[in-house]
CSV table of C-alpha atoms in Angstrom, one decimal:
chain,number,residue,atom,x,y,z
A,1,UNK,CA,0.0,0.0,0.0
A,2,UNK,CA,1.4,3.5,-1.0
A,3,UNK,CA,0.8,6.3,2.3
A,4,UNK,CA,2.3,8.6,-0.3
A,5,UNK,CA,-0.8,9.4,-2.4
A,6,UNK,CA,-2.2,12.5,-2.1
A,7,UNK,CA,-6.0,12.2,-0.8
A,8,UNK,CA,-8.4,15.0,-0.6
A,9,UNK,CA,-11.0,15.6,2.4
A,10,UNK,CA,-14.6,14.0,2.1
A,11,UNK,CA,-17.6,16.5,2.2
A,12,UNK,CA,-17.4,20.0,3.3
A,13,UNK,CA,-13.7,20.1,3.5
A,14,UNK,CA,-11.5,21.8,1.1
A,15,UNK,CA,-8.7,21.1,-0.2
A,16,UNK,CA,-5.9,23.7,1.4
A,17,UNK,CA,-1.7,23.7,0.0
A,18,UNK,CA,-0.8,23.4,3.7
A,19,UNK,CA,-2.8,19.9,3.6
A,20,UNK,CA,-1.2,19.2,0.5
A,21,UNK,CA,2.6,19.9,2.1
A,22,UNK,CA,1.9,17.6,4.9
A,23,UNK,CA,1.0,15.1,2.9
A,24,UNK,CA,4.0,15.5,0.5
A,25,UNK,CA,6.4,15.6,3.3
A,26,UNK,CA,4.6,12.2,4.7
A,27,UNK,CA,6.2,11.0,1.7
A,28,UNK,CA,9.9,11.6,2.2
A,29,UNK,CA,10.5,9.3,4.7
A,30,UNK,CA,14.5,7.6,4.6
A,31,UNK,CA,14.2,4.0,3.6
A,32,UNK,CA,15.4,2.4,6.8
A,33,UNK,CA,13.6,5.3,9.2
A,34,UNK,CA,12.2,3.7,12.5
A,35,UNK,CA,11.5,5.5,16.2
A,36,UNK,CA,9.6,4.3,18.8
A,37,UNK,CA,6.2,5.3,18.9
A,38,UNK,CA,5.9,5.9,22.9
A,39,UNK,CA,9.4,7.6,22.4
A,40,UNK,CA,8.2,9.9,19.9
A,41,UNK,CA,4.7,10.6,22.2
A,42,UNK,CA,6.9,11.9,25.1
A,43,UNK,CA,9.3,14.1,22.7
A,44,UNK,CA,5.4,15.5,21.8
A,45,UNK,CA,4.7,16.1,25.1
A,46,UNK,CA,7.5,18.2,25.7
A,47,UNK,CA,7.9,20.3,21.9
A,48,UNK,CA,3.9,21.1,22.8
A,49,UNK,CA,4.2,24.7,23.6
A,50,UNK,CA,6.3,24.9,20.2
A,51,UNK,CA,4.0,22.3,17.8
A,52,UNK,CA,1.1,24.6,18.9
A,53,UNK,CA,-0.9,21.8,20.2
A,54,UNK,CA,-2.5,20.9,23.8
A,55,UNK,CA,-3.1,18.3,26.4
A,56,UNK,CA,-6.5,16.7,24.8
A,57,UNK,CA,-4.9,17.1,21.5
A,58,UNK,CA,-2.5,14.8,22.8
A,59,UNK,CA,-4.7,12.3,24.3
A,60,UNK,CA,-6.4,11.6,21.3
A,61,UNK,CA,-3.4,11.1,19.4
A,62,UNK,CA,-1.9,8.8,22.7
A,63,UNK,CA,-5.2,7.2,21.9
A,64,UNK,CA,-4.8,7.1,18.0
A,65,UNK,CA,-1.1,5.4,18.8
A,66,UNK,CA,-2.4,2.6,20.8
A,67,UNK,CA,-4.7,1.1,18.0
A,68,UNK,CA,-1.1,1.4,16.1
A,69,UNK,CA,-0.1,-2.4,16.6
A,70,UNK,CA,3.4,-1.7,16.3
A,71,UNK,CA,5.7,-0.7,19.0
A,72,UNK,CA,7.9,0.7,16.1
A,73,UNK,CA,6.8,3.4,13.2
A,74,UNK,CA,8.7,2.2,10.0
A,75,UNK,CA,8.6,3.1,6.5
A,76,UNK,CA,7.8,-0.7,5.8
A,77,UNK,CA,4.7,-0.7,7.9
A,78,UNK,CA,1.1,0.8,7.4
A,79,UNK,CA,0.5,3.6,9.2
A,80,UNK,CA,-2.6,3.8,9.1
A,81,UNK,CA,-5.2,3.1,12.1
A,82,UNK,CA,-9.4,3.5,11.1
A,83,UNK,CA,-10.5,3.7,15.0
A,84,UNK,CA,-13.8,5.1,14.8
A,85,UNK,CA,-14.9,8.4,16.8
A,86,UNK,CA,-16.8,5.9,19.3
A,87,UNK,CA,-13.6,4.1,20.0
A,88,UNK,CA,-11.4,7.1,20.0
A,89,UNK,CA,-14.0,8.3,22.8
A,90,UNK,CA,-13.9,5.4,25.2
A,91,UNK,CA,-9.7,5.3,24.9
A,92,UNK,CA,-9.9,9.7,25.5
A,93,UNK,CA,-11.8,8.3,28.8
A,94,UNK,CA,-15.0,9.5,27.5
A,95,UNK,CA,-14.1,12.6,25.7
A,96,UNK,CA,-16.9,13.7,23.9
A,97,UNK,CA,-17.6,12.6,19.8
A,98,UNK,CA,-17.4,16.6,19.0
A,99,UNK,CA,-14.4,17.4,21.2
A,100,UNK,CA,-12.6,14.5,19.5
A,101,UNK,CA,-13.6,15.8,16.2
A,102,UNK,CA,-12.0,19.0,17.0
A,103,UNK,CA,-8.8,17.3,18.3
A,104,UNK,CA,-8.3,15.2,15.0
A,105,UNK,CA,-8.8,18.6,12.9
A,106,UNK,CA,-6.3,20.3,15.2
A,107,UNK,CA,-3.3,17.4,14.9
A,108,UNK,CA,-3.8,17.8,11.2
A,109,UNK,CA,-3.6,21.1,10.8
A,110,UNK,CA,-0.4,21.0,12.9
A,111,UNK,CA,0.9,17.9,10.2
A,112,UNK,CA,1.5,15.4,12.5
A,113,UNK,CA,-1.5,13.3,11.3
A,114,UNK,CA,-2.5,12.9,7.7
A,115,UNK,CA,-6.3,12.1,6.4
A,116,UNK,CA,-7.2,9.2,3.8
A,117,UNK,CA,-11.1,9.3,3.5
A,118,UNK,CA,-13.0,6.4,2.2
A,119,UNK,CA,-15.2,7.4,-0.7
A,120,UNK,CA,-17.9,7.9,1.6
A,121,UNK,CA,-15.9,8.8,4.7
A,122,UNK,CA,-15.8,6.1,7.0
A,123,UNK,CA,-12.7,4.7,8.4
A,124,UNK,CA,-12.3,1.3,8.0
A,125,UNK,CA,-9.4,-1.4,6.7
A,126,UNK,CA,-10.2,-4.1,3.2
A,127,UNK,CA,-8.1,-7.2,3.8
A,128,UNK,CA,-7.1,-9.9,1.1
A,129,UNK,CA,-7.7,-13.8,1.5
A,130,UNK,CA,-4.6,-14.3,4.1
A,131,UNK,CA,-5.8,-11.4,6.4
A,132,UNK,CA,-3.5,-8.8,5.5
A,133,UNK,CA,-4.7,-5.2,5.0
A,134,UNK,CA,-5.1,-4.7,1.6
A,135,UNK,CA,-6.3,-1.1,1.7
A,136,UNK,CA,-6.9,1.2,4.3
A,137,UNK,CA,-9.0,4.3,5.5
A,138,UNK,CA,-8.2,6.2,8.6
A,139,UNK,CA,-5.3,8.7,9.7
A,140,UNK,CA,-2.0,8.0,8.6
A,141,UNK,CA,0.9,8.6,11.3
A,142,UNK,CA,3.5,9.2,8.9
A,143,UNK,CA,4.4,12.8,9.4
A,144,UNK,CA,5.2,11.5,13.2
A,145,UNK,CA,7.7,9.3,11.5
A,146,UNK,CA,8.4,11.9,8.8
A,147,UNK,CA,9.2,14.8,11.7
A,148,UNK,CA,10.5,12.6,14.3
A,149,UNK,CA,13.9,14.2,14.0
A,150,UNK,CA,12.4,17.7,14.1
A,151,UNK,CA,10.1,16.9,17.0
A,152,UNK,CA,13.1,15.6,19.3
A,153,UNK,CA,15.1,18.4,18.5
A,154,UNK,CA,12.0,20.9,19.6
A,155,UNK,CA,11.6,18.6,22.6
A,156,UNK,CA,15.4,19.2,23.4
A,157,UNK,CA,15.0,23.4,23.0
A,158,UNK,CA,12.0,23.3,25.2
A,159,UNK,CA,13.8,21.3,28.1
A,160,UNK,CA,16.9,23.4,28.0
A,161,UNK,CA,14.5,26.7,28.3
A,162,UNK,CA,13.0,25.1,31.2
A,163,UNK,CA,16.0,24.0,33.1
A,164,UNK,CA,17.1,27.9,32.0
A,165,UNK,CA,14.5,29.5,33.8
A,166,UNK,CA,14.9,26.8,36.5
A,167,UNK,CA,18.3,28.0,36.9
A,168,UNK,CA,17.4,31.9,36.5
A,169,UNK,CA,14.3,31.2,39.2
A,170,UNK,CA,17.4,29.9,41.3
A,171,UNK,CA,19.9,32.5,41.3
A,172,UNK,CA,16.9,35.0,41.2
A,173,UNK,CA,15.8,33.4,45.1
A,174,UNK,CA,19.2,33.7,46.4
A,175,UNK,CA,19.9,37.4,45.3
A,176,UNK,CA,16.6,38.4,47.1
A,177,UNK,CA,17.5,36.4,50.0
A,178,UNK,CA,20.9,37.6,49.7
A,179,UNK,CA,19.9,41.8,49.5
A,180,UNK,CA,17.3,41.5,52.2
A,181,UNK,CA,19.9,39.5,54.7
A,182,UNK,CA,22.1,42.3,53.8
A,183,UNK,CA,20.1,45.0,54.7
A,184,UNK,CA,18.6,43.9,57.6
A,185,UNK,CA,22.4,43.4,59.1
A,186,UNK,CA,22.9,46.8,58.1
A,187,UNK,CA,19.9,48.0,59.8
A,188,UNK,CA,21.0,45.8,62.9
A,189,UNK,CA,24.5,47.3,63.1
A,190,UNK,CA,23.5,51.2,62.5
A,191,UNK,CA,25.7,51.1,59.5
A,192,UNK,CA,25.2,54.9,57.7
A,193,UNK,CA,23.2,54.6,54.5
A,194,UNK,CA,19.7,55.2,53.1
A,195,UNK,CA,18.6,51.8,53.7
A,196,UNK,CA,15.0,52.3,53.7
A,197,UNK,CA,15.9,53.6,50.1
A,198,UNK,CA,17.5,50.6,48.9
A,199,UNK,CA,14.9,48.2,50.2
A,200,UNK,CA,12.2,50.0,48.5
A,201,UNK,CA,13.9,49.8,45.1
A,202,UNK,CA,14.5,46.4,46.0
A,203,UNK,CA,10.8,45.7,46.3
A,204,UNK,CA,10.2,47.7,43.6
A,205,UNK,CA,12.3,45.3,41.2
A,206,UNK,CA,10.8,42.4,42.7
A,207,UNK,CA,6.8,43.2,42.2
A,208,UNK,CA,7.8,44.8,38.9
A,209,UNK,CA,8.0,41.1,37.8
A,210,UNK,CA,4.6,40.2,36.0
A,211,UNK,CA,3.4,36.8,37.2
A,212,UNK,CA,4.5,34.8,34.3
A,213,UNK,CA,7.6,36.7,33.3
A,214,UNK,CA,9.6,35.5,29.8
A,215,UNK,CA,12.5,34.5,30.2
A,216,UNK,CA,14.4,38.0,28.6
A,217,UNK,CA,12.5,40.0,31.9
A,218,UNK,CA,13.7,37.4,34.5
A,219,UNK,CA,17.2,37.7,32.8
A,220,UNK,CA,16.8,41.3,33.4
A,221,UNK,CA,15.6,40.8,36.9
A,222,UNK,CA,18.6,39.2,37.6
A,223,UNK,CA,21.5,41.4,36.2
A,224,UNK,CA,19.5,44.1,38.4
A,225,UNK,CA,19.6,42.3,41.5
A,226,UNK,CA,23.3,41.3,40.8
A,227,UNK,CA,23.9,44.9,40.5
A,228,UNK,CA,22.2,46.1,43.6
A,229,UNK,CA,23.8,43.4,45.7
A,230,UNK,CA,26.9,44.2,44.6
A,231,UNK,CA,26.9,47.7,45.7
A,232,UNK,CA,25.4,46.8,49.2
A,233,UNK,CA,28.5,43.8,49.4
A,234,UNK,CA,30.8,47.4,48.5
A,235,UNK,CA,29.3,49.5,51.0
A,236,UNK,CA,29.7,46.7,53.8
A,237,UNK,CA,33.4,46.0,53.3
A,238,UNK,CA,34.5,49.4,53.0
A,239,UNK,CA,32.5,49.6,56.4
A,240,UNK,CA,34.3,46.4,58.0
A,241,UNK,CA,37.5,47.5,56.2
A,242,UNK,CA,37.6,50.8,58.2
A,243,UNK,CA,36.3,49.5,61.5
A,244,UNK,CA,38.5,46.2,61.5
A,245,UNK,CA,40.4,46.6,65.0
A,246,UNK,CA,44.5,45.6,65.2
A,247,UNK,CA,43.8,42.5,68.2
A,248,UNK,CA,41.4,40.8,69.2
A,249,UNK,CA,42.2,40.8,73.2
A,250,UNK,CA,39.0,43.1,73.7
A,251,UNK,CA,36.8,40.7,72.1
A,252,UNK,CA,37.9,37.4,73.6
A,253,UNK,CA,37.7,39.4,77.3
A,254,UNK,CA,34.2,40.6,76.6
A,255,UNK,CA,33.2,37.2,75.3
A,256,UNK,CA,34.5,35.7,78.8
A,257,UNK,CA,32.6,38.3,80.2
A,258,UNK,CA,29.1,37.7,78.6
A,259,UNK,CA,29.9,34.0,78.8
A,260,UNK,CA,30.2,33.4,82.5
A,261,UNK,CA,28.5,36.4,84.3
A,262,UNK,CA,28.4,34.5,87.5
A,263,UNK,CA,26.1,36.9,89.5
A,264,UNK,CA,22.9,35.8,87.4
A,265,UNK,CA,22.9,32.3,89.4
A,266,UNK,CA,21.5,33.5,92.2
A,267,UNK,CA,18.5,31.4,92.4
A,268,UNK,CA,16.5,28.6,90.3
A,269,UNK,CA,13.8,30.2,88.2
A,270,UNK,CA,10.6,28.0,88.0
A,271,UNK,CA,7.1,28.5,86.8
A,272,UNK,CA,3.1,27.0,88.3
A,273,UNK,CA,2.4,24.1,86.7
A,274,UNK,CA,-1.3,24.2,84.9
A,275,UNK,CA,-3.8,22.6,87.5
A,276,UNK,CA,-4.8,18.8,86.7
A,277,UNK,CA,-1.6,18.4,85.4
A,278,UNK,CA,-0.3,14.8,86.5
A,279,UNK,CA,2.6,15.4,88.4
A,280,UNK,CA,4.8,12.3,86.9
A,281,UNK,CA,4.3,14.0,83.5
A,282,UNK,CA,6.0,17.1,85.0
A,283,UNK,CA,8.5,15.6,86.2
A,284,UNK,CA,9.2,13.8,83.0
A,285,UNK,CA,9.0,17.1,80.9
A,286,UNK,CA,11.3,18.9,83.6
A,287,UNK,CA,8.2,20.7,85.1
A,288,UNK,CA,8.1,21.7,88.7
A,289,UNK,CA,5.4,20.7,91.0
A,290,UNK,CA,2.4,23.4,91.9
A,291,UNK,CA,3.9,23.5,95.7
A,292,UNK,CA,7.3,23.9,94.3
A,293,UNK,CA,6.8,26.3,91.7
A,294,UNK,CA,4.8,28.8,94.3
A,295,UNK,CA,7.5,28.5,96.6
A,296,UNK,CA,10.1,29.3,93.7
A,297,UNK,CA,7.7,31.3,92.4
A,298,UNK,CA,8.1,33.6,95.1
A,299,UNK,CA,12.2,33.6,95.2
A,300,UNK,CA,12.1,34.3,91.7
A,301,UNK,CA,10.0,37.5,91.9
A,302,UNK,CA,12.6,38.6,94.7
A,303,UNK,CA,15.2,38.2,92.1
A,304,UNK,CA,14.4,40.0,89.5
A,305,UNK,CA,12.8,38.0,87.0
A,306,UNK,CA,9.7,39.4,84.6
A,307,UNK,CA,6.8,38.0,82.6
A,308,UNK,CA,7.0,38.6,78.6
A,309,UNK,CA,4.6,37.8,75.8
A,310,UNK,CA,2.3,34.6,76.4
A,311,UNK,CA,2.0,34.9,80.4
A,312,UNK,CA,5.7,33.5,80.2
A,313,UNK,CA,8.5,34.1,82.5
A,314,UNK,CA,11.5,36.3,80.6
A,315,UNK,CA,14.7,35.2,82.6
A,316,UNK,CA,18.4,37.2,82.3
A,317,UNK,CA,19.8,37.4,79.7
A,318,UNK,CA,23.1,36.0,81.5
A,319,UNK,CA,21.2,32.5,82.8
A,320,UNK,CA,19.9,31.8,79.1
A,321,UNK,CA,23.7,32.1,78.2
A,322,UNK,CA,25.0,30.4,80.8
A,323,UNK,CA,22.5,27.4,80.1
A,324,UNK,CA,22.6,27.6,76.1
A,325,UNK,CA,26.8,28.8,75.5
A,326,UNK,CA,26.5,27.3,72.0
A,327,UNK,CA,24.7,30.3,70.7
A,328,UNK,CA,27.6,32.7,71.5
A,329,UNK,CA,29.0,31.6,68.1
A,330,UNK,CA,26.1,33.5,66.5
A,331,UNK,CA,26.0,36.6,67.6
A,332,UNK,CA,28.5,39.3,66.4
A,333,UNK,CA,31.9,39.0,66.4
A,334,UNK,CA,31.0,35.3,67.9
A,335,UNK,CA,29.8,37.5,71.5
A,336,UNK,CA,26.1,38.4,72.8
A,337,UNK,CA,26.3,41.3,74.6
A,338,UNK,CA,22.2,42.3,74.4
A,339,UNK,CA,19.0,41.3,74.3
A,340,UNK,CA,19.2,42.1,70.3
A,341,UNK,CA,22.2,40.4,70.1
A,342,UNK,CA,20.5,37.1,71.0
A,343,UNK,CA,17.6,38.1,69.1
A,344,UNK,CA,20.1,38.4,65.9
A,345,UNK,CA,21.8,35.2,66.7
A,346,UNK,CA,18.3,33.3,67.0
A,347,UNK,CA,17.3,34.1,63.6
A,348,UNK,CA,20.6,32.8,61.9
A,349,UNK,CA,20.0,29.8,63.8
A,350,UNK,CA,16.4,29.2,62.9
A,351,UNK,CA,17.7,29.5,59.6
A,352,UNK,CA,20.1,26.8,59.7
A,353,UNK,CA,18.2,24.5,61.9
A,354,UNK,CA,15.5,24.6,58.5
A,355,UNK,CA,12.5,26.7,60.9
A,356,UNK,CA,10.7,28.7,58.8
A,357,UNK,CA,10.0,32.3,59.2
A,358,UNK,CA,6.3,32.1,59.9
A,359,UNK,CA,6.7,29.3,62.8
A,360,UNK,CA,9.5,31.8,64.4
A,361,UNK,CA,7.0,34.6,64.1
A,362,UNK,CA,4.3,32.6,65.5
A,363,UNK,CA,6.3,31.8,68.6
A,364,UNK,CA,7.5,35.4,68.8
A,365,UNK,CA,3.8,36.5,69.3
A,366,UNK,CA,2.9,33.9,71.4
A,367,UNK,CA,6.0,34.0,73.7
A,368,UNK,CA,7.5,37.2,73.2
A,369,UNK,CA,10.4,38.0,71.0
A,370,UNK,CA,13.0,37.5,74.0
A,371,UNK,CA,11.4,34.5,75.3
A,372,UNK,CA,11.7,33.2,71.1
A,373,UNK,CA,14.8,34.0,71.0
A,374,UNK,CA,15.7,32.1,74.9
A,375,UNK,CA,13.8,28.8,72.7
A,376,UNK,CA,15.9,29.1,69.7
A,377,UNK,CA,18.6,28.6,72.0
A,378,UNK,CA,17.7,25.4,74.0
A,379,UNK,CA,17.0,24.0,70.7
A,380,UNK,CA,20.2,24.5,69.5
A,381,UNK,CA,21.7,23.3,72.4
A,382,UNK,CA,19.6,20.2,72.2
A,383,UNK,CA,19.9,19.9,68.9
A,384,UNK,CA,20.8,16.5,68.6
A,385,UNK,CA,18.3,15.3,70.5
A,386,UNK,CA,15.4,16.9,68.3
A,387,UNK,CA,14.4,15.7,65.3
A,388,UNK,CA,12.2,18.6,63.7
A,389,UNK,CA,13.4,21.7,65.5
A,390,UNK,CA,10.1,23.7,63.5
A,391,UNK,CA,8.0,21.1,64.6
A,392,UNK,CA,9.3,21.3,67.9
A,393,UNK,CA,8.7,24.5,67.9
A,394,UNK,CA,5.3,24.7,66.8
A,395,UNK,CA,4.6,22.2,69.5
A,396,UNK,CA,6.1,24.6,72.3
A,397,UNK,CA,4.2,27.4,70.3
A,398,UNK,CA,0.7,25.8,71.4
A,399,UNK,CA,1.3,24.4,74.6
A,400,UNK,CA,2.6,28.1,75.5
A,401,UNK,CA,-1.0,29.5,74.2
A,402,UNK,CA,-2.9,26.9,76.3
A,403,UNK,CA,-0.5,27.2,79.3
A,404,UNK,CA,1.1,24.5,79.7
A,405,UNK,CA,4.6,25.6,78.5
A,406,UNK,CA,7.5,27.2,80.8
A,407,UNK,CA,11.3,28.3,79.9
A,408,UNK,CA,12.7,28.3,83.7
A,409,UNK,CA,12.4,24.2,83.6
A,410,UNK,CA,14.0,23.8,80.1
A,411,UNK,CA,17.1,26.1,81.3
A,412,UNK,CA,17.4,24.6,84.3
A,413,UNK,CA,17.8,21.0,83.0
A,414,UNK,CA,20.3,22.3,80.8
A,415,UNK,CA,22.2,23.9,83.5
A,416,UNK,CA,22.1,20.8,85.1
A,417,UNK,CA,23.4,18.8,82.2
A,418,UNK,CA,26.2,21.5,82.2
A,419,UNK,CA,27.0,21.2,86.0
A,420,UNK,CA,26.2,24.9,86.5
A,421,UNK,CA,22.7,24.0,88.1
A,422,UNK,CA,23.6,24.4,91.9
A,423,UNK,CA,21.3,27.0,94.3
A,424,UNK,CA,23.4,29.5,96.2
A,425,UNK,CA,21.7,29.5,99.1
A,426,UNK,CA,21.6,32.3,101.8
């Protein structure tokens, strides 16, 4: 059977020259040309947005395929299949007749399917006396075979544009996390500059961005935000540059001093437990007993300590460093010196314990930003006993709204653990 004779439409149709190049490029297939036909389907799938076809186009010719018998599409084969619109329905999982009507007309038009009507339109097959087809009516897949090369090499374009704007989406995240990190430590440090200024041209760059960008405006996007973070990276050094000290003895005495500020144990902060609370699950969770924790309570107050956000407890600023030294490493110059010191410190670490930002700010209202902070740091310290320091945190987040949550216990069991945990009495 010869695929290469030009047909013309049945009934209304005309007769168009693009319908007459498809079919004459059908024709110039190489002699030993072969692809798989699932191969080819998936190189459709991808060169889609280029072919100018869509999804239901597609799964009435994945549907058109698999009446193909062949796992191969040769030269040597027919390539015709005659499934009726009824059949081509049930394999579309019920696609309507008229939809799949529309479909056929739409993979023709883009010439990857070629149509030999039957004198009165019907698709159908004539066979000889051994049962091989003799003469067919249907769609011809031979412009799949035809293009194959041309459809893999679109498929190729349109995965390396995507991995592109993968990698551009990418490096476009870690500028903006990189600028706003930036300025926020230049905020922190009262570095001179018009900060506010940059930030708002920063945002400004950012919801300048329409929502489905090409890829020329992200490229642009970037080389601006490369630009801008540059000159914030300039500013900075020239600012460490000229306020780098000759030794670092004031440093390391400071950071002894903030270390171990020994008159802060005075006494063991403690909290009252929630009423009904069982007191072997207090004692498991390091919570004091109701008599206790009035009593302590009471010595507390006398001491100095104070309630934050959440109804909880805020405790010195030298105990929380005293039970949790680890976090020294994180605050400036590797010293806390200040309540915003810690503060600074907890948020690098949330960051590299994988908390995200709204669980932080969750706890932060619940607790109290101090009281957040004095959590971020018995995590850390604990760190390698918890599993999912954000959910860990969330959990401490709720109990603290019902509660049922208290920082003097925590602290104390880890200045136990560090053999600092002895009253001074008297």
């Amino acid at each position: 059977m010869h695929t290469t004779n030009v047909t013309t439409p049945f009934g209304r149709r005309s007769m168009t020259l693009g319908m007459l190049a498809n079919q004459v490029m059908a024709g110039e297939i190489k002699p030993d040309q072969s692809v798989g036909k699932w191969k080819l389907f998936r190189a459709l799938c991808e060169a889609k947005p280029l072919l100018g076809i869509g999804d239901r186009a597609l799964a009435v010719l994945n549907a058109l395929l698999s009446f193909y018998p062949k796992n191969e599409l040769a030269q040597g084969n027919d390539l015709i299949v005659f499934p009726s619109n009824i059949q081509l329905s049930l394999r579309t999982h019920g696609m309507a007749e008229q939809t799949v009507r529309r479909h056929l007309a739409a993979l023709v038009g883009a010439g990857l399917l070629v149509r030999k009507d039957s004198p009165n339109g019907k698709r159908y097959v004539r066979r000889d006396r051994t049962g091989e087809v003799d003469e067919a009516f249907g769609f011809s897949l031979a412009p799949l075979l035809a293009r194959a090369e041309e459809i893999e090499q679109l498929a190729a374009e349109v995965m390396a544009e995507r991995l592109h704007v993968q990698r551009l989406r990418e490096r476009i995240t870690l500028c903006r996390r990189d600028i706003a990190k930036l300025i926020e430590a230049a905020v922190e440090e009262e570095i001179p500059g018009d900060w506010q200024g940059l930030y708002r041209e920063f945002r400004d760059l950012i919801e300048g961005l329409p929502r489905s960008p090409t890829v020329a405006q992200l490229e642009l996007l970037l080389d601006e935000l490369e630009v801008q973070r540059a000159g914030i990276l300039n500013r900075l050094e020239i600012r460490i540059k000229s306020t780098k000290q000759s030794g670092n003895a004031d440093y390391i005495e400071r950071h002894i001093q903030n270390s171990k500020p020994e008159s802060f144990i005075e006494f063991e902060p403690s909290f009252e437990t929630k009423r009904g609370a069982k007191a072997e699950q207090d004692n498991d969770r390091g919570v004091v007993t109701p008599e206790k924790g009035r009593g302590e309570a009471e010595q507390s107050r006398q001491s100095g300590g104070r309630n934050d956000g959440g109804g909880l407890k805020s405790f010195p600023l030298g105990l929380v460093l005293q039970a949790c030294p680890e976090i020294l490493a994180y605050g400036p110059d590797g010293v806390i010196r200040n309540w915003r010191d810690l503060m600074a410190a907890a948020v690098i670490v949330r960051s590299m314990l994988g908390v995200s930002p709204s669980a932080y700010e969750e706890a932060a209202n619940v607790m109290g930003p101090e009281n957040a902070a004095t959590v971020m740091a018995c995590i850390l310290e604990r760190g390698g006993h918890i599993n999912s320091a954000g959910g860990y945190l969330r959990g401490l987040t709720r109990r603290s709204e019902k509660g049922e949550f208290a920082i003097g216990p925590m602290l104390m069991a880890l200045l136990r653990a560090h053999g600092e945990g002895r009253l001074k009495v008297g």
